[in-house]
């Protein structure tokens, strides 16, 4: 048996949560492999919207086991709030398992994130301020605390040692902070984390694969936010790509099956950094308004633009995407023309890839397709979609050389069509 991977191909918020929820009925195990509460994965069904940050998006289907893998970083306070939010929803909590090797976000990691962003001034990354980068720095620096450490009798001592180191670093910054209250909440919230079974998730996953169980690995963020292949330094601090499922869950590369790549029918980005096809006109404003493009974690407005083929092709190659899922087709309704970025111009030369340098100076080159008027949110089958929708899908499939297996036309589970 092989594990399938589902991940974002743009700058995050493609609609991963929605599709994982829809696909969960086909899987035995849903496992998050990287990122932390910088993620905000939205699911909608029965008229209610749920936003998950740490918990995998398979949690609302009774039956599937949900695993938080070793590659994830956990803030126990945010985790506790997520549990409270779903506690009265008839969710089987016993099916949520947490890797002992997942790293903990300490209160001082969040302070360090804020201090670092403040010091960067106008060059700030636009971090979600959830402490992601300082936590991964401690992981690779071999100083981190992990979920399995909570039951160590010396846990408090280990915590104090790491906190002292953080305080020393904070002293270098011009940054006011208050740690006691945050710390109290943090220690209180560990009780909730302790209620769940802590496992050696790689062994659990190996056995599950051997036993023929179907696994879906759920990514967070998107390929263009990957620490190695994204628009560095305006990226997150983990490998968001398919390889991240190997390191973040302990799945061997030859045990990866399908790779589902999710993209919006247009493009968004939240936070700083290059975005060649960004729109600053009324079309961009319209995409944001109709697409309700506000961050699920921070509430910030998302920057909007046209779909970017060079960036998508790059993401498809890096991840080995086997099937594409196109989200938010409904948001394009009512536009006379839809533009697609096919290339960039850089210093007078036409290029079709994201270069190492000068990302800010890329000028997008567009081709135009005919838009459509019909509201897609009410259609009950893709056959009811206008010809122009099918033309758009066919054009993208040809250019991207990958089949589009799912088209989404609204936030609800039901507004999803398989092709
Ligand atoms: P994720 O981080 O990739 O899980 O995506 P987010 O949840 O942050 O952002 C996607 C947003 O789009 C959420 O508000 C979803 O409810 C919404 N959404 C998902 N699919 C569709 C769709 O096909 N059409 C519309 N209009 N909204 C969608
Ligand atoms: P989901 O899983 C969109 C962005 C932040 C910032 C950069 C670094 O919901 O798609 P960080 O807090 O990770 O240090 O921030 O990455 N970012 C996201 N943008 N969706 C996300 O997650 C994101 N997680 C981080 O806005 O630009
Ligand atoms: Mg999101």
Short mmCIF file of N, CA and C in Angstrom, two decimals, residues 56-153:
data_model
loop_
_atom_site.label_atom_id
_atom_site.label_comp_id
_atom_site.label_asym_id
_atom_site.label_seq_id
_atom_site.Cartn_x
_atom_site.Cartn_y
_atom_site.Cartn_z
N UNK A 56 -5.69 17.55 11.95
CA UNK A 56 -5.91 17.22 10.54
C UNK A 56 -7.38 17.38 10.14
N UNK A 57 -7.58 17.64 8.85
CA UNK A 57 -8.93 17.98 8.36
C UNK A 57 -9.83 16.77 8.16
N UNK A 58 -9.39 15.60 8.62
CA UNK A 58 -10.25 14.42 8.53
C UNK A 58 -11.06 14.19 9.80
N UNK A 59 -10.94 15.10 10.75
CA UNK A 59 -11.47 14.87 12.10
C UNK A 59 -12.99 14.79 12.14
N UNK A 60 -13.67 15.38 11.17
CA UNK A 60 -15.14 15.43 11.26
C UNK A 60 -15.84 14.21 10.68
N UNK A 61 -15.06 13.26 10.16
CA UNK A 61 -15.69 12.02 9.68
C UNK A 61 -15.38 10.94 10.71
N UNK A 62 -16.40 10.41 11.33
CA UNK A 62 -16.12 9.34 12.28
C UNK A 62 -15.62 8.14 11.50
N UNK A 63 -14.61 7.52 12.03
CA UNK A 63 -14.02 6.38 11.32
C UNK A 63 -12.55 6.62 11.09
N UNK A 64 -12.19 7.65 10.37
CA UNK A 64 -10.78 7.86 10.05
C UNK A 64 -9.97 8.26 11.28
N UNK A 65 -8.76 7.70 11.37
CA UNK A 65 -7.81 8.10 12.41
C UNK A 65 -7.09 9.34 11.91
N UNK A 66 -6.86 10.30 12.79
CA UNK A 66 -6.14 11.52 12.43
C UNK A 66 -4.83 11.57 13.20
N UNK A 67 -3.74 11.79 12.47
CA UNK A 67 -2.42 11.78 13.11
C UNK A 67 -1.75 13.14 12.91
N UNK A 68 -1.20 13.67 13.99
CA UNK A 68 -0.35 14.86 13.90
C UNK A 68 1.09 14.34 13.89
N UNK A 69 1.76 14.49 12.77
CA UNK A 69 3.06 13.84 12.57
C UNK A 69 4.23 14.57 13.21
N UNK A 70 5.39 13.92 13.16
CA UNK A 70 6.61 14.46 13.77
C UNK A 70 7.05 15.79 13.15
N UNK A 71 6.66 16.03 11.89
CA UNK A 71 7.09 17.25 11.22
C UNK A 71 6.32 18.49 11.63
N UNK A 72 5.25 18.28 12.40
CA UNK A 72 4.38 19.40 12.79
C UNK A 72 4.94 20.05 14.06
N UNK A 73 4.71 21.36 14.21
CA UNK A 73 5.03 22.04 15.47
C UNK A 73 3.70 22.44 16.13
N UNK A 74 3.62 22.19 17.45
CA UNK A 74 2.33 22.33 18.15
C UNK A 74 2.40 23.40 19.21
N UNK A 75 1.44 24.31 19.19
CA UNK A 75 1.26 25.25 20.30
C UNK A 75 0.12 24.69 21.15
N UNK A 76 0.43 24.21 22.37
CA UNK A 76 -0.60 23.54 23.18
C UNK A 76 -1.81 24.43 23.47
N UNK A 77 -1.59 25.75 23.53
CA UNK A 77 -2.71 26.67 23.83
C UNK A 77 -3.67 26.71 22.64
N UNK A 78 -3.12 26.82 21.44
CA UNK A 78 -3.96 26.85 20.24
C UNK A 78 -4.63 25.49 20.05
N UNK A 79 -3.87 24.43 20.32
CA UNK A 79 -4.43 23.08 20.20
C UNK A 79 -5.63 22.92 21.15
N UNK A 80 -5.46 23.40 22.38
CA UNK A 80 -6.56 23.30 23.36
C UNK A 80 -7.80 24.05 22.85
N UNK A 81 -7.60 25.24 22.30
CA UNK A 81 -8.73 26.01 21.77
C UNK A 81 -9.43 25.27 20.63
N UNK A 82 -8.63 24.59 19.81
CA UNK A 82 -9.24 23.82 18.71
C UNK A 82 -10.08 22.68 19.26
N UNK A 83 -9.56 22.04 20.29
CA UNK A 83 -10.30 20.92 20.90
C UNK A 83 -11.60 21.43 21.52
N UNK A 84 -11.53 22.57 22.21
CA UNK A 84 -12.74 23.14 22.82
C UNK A 84 -13.78 23.43 21.73
N UNK A 85 -13.29 23.96 20.60
CA UNK A 85 -14.22 24.35 19.52
C UNK A 85 -14.94 23.14 18.92
N UNK A 86 -14.30 21.97 18.96
CA UNK A 86 -14.98 20.82 18.33
C UNK A 86 -15.52 19.83 19.36
N UNK A 87 -15.34 20.16 20.65
CA UNK A 87 -15.66 19.21 21.72
C UNK A 87 -17.13 18.80 21.73
N UNK A 88 -18.01 19.74 21.38
CA UNK A 88 -19.45 19.42 21.46
C UNK A 88 -20.01 18.95 20.12
N UNK A 89 -19.13 18.52 19.21
CA UNK A 89 -19.60 18.21 17.86
C UNK A 89 -19.62 16.71 17.56
N UNK A 90 -19.67 15.90 18.59
CA UNK A 90 -19.77 14.47 18.38
C UNK A 90 -18.53 13.93 17.63
N UNK A 91 -17.39 14.53 17.93
CA UNK A 91 -16.15 14.08 17.30
C UNK A 91 -15.49 13.05 18.23
N UNK A 92 -15.09 11.92 17.66
CA UNK A 92 -14.42 10.89 18.47
C UNK A 92 -12.98 11.31 18.74
N UNK A 93 -12.70 11.78 19.96
CA UNK A 93 -11.36 12.29 20.26
C UNK A 93 -10.31 11.17 20.31
N UNK A 94 -10.76 9.94 20.57
CA UNK A 94 -9.79 8.85 20.70
C UNK A 94 -9.10 8.58 19.36
N UNK A 95 -9.64 9.10 18.27
CA UNK A 95 -9.02 8.82 16.97
C UNK A 95 -8.04 9.92 16.56
N UNK A 96 -7.68 10.79 17.51
CA UNK A 96 -6.65 11.79 17.22
C UNK A 96 -5.37 11.39 17.95
N UNK A 97 -4.32 11.09 17.18
CA UNK A 97 -3.06 10.62 17.75
C UNK A 97 -1.95 11.63 17.44
N UNK A 98 -1.03 11.78 18.39
CA UNK A 98 0.00 12.82 18.22
C UNK A 98 1.39 12.20 18.32
N UNK A 99 2.24 12.58 17.39
CA UNK A 99 3.61 12.05 17.42
C UNK A 99 4.38 12.59 18.62
N UNK A 100 5.09 11.69 19.29
CA UNK A 100 5.96 12.12 20.41
C UNK A 100 7.08 13.01 19.90
N UNK A 101 7.37 12.90 18.61
CA UNK A 101 8.51 13.65 18.06
C UNK A 101 8.12 15.03 17.53
N UNK A 102 6.83 15.36 17.57
CA UNK A 102 6.42 16.71 17.13
C UNK A 102 6.96 17.74 18.12
N UNK A 103 7.47 18.85 17.60
CA UNK A 103 8.07 19.86 18.47
C UNK A 103 7.03 20.81 19.05
N UNK A 104 7.35 21.33 20.25
CA UNK A 104 6.43 22.23 20.95
C UNK A 104 6.81 23.69 20.70
N UNK A 105 5.79 24.50 20.44
CA UNK A 105 5.99 25.96 20.35
C UNK A 105 5.83 26.51 21.76
N UNK A 106 6.90 27.12 22.27
CA UNK A 106 6.87 27.70 23.62
C UNK A 106 6.38 29.15 23.54
N UNK A 107 5.90 29.69 24.65
CA UNK A 107 5.50 31.11 24.64
C UNK A 107 6.63 32.01 24.15
N UNK A 108 7.85 31.69 24.54
CA UNK A 108 8.98 32.54 24.13
C UNK A 108 9.30 32.40 22.63
N UNK A 109 8.90 31.29 22.01
CA UNK A 109 9.05 31.19 20.54
C UNK A 109 8.18 32.25 19.87
N UNK A 110 6.98 32.44 20.41
CA UNK A 110 6.09 33.44 19.82
C UNK A 110 6.66 34.85 20.01
N UNK A 111 7.22 35.08 21.19
CA UNK A 111 7.82 36.40 21.45
C UNK A 111 9.00 36.65 20.52
N UNK A 112 9.80 35.61 20.31
CA UNK A 112 10.96 35.75 19.41
C UNK A 112 10.50 36.04 17.98
N UNK A 113 9.41 35.40 17.57
CA UNK A 113 8.87 35.63 16.22
C UNK A 113 8.48 37.11 16.08
N UNK A 114 7.78 37.61 17.09
CA UNK A 114 7.32 39.01 17.05
C UNK A 114 8.50 39.98 17.10
N UNK A 115 9.50 39.66 17.95
CA UNK A 115 10.67 40.55 18.08
C UNK A 115 11.44 40.59 16.76
N UNK A 116 11.60 39.43 16.13
CA UNK A 116 12.34 39.35 14.87
C UNK A 116 11.61 40.11 13.77
N UNK A 117 10.30 39.97 13.70
CA UNK A 117 9.53 40.69 12.68
C UNK A 117 9.63 42.20 12.89
N UNK A 118 9.55 42.63 14.16
CA UNK A 118 9.62 44.07 14.46
C UNK A 118 10.98 44.61 14.02
N UNK A 119 12.04 43.84 14.30
CA UNK A 119 13.38 44.30 13.96
C UNK A 119 13.58 44.39 12.45
N UNK A 120 12.86 43.58 11.70
CA UNK A 120 13.02 43.60 10.23
C UNK A 120 12.36 44.82 9.60
N UNK A 121 11.46 45.48 10.34
CA UNK A 121 10.81 46.69 9.83
C UNK A 121 10.08 46.44 8.53
N UNK A 122 10.39 47.25 7.51
CA UNK A 122 9.64 47.11 6.25
C UNK A 122 10.04 45.85 5.48
N UNK A 123 11.08 45.19 5.89
CA UNK A 123 11.47 43.93 5.25
C UNK A 123 10.87 42.70 5.93
N UNK A 124 9.90 42.95 6.80
CA UNK A 124 9.35 41.81 7.56
C UNK A 124 8.76 40.76 6.61
N UNK A 125 8.75 39.52 7.10
CA UNK A 125 8.25 38.39 6.30
C UNK A 125 6.73 38.45 6.22
N UNK A 126 6.11 39.04 7.24
CA UNK A 126 4.64 38.97 7.31
C UNK A 126 4.22 37.67 7.96
N UNK A 127 5.06 37.20 8.89
CA UNK A 127 4.80 35.94 9.59
C UNK A 127 3.44 35.99 10.29
N UNK A 128 2.88 34.82 10.54
CA UNK A 128 1.60 34.76 11.26
C UNK A 128 1.80 35.01 12.77
N UNK A 129 3.05 35.17 13.19
CA UNK A 129 3.42 35.43 14.60
C UNK A 129 3.02 34.28 15.52
N UNK A 130 3.00 33.07 14.98
CA UNK A 130 2.65 31.90 15.80
C UNK A 130 3.90 31.20 16.35
N UNK A 131 5.07 31.78 16.11
CA UNK A 131 6.29 31.18 16.67
C UNK A 131 6.88 30.07 15.81
N UNK A 132 6.46 30.02 14.55
CA UNK A 132 6.85 28.89 13.68
C UNK A 132 8.37 28.87 13.43
N UNK A 133 8.91 30.01 12.98
CA UNK A 133 10.33 30.01 12.62
C UNK A 133 11.24 29.76 13.83
N UNK A 134 11.04 30.43 14.98
CA UNK A 134 11.92 30.12 16.12
C UNK A 134 11.81 28.66 16.58
N UNK A 135 10.63 28.06 16.43
CA UNK A 135 10.49 26.66 16.87
C UNK A 135 11.26 25.72 15.94
N UNK A 136 11.14 25.94 14.63
CA UNK A 136 11.91 25.10 13.69
C UNK A 136 13.41 25.38 13.83
N UNK A 137 13.78 26.63 14.20
CA UNK A 137 15.21 26.91 14.42
C UNK A 137 15.73 26.09 15.60
N UNK A 138 14.92 26.00 16.66
CA UNK A 138 15.36 25.18 17.80
C UNK A 138 15.38 23.69 17.45
N UNK A 139 14.47 23.30 16.55
CA UNK A 139 14.48 21.89 16.12
C UNK A 139 15.79 21.57 15.40
N UNK A 140 16.13 22.37 14.38
CA UNK A 140 17.35 22.08 13.63
C UNK A 140 18.60 22.41 14.45
N UNK A 141 18.47 23.32 15.40
CA UNK A 141 19.59 23.63 16.30
C UNK A 141 19.74 22.62 17.44
N UNK A 142 18.83 21.66 17.48
CA UNK A 142 18.85 20.54 18.43
C UNK A 142 18.66 20.97 19.88
N UNK A 143 17.83 21.99 20.02
CA UNK A 143 17.50 22.47 21.36
C UNK A 143 16.02 22.29 21.71
N UNK A 144 15.23 21.83 20.76
CA UNK A 144 13.78 21.86 20.92
C UNK A 144 13.22 20.92 21.98
N UNK A 145 11.99 21.23 22.39
CA UNK A 145 11.25 20.33 23.27
C UNK A 145 10.18 19.65 22.43
N UNK A 146 9.96 18.36 22.70
CA UNK A 146 8.99 17.62 21.89
C UNK A 146 7.84 17.11 22.75
N UNK A 147 6.78 16.70 22.08
CA UNK A 147 5.59 16.22 22.78
C UNK A 147 5.96 15.11 23.78
N UNK A 148 6.84 14.21 23.36
CA UNK A 148 7.25 13.10 24.23
C UNK A 148 7.98 13.55 25.48
N UNK A 149 8.50 14.77 25.46
CA UNK A 149 9.24 15.28 26.64
C UNK A 149 8.30 15.66 27.78
N UNK A 150 7.02 15.89 27.46
CA UNK A 150 6.09 16.38 28.49
C UNK A 150 6.05 15.41 29.68
N UNK A 151 6.15 14.11 29.40
CA UNK A 151 6.05 13.14 30.50
C UNK A 151 7.40 12.88 31.19
N UNK A 152 8.44 13.55 30.75
CA UNK A 152 9.75 13.43 31.39
C UNK A 152 9.72 14.15 32.74
N UNK A 153 10.17 13.51 33.82
CA UNK A 153 10.16 14.19 35.13
C UNK A 153 10.98 15.49 35.11
#
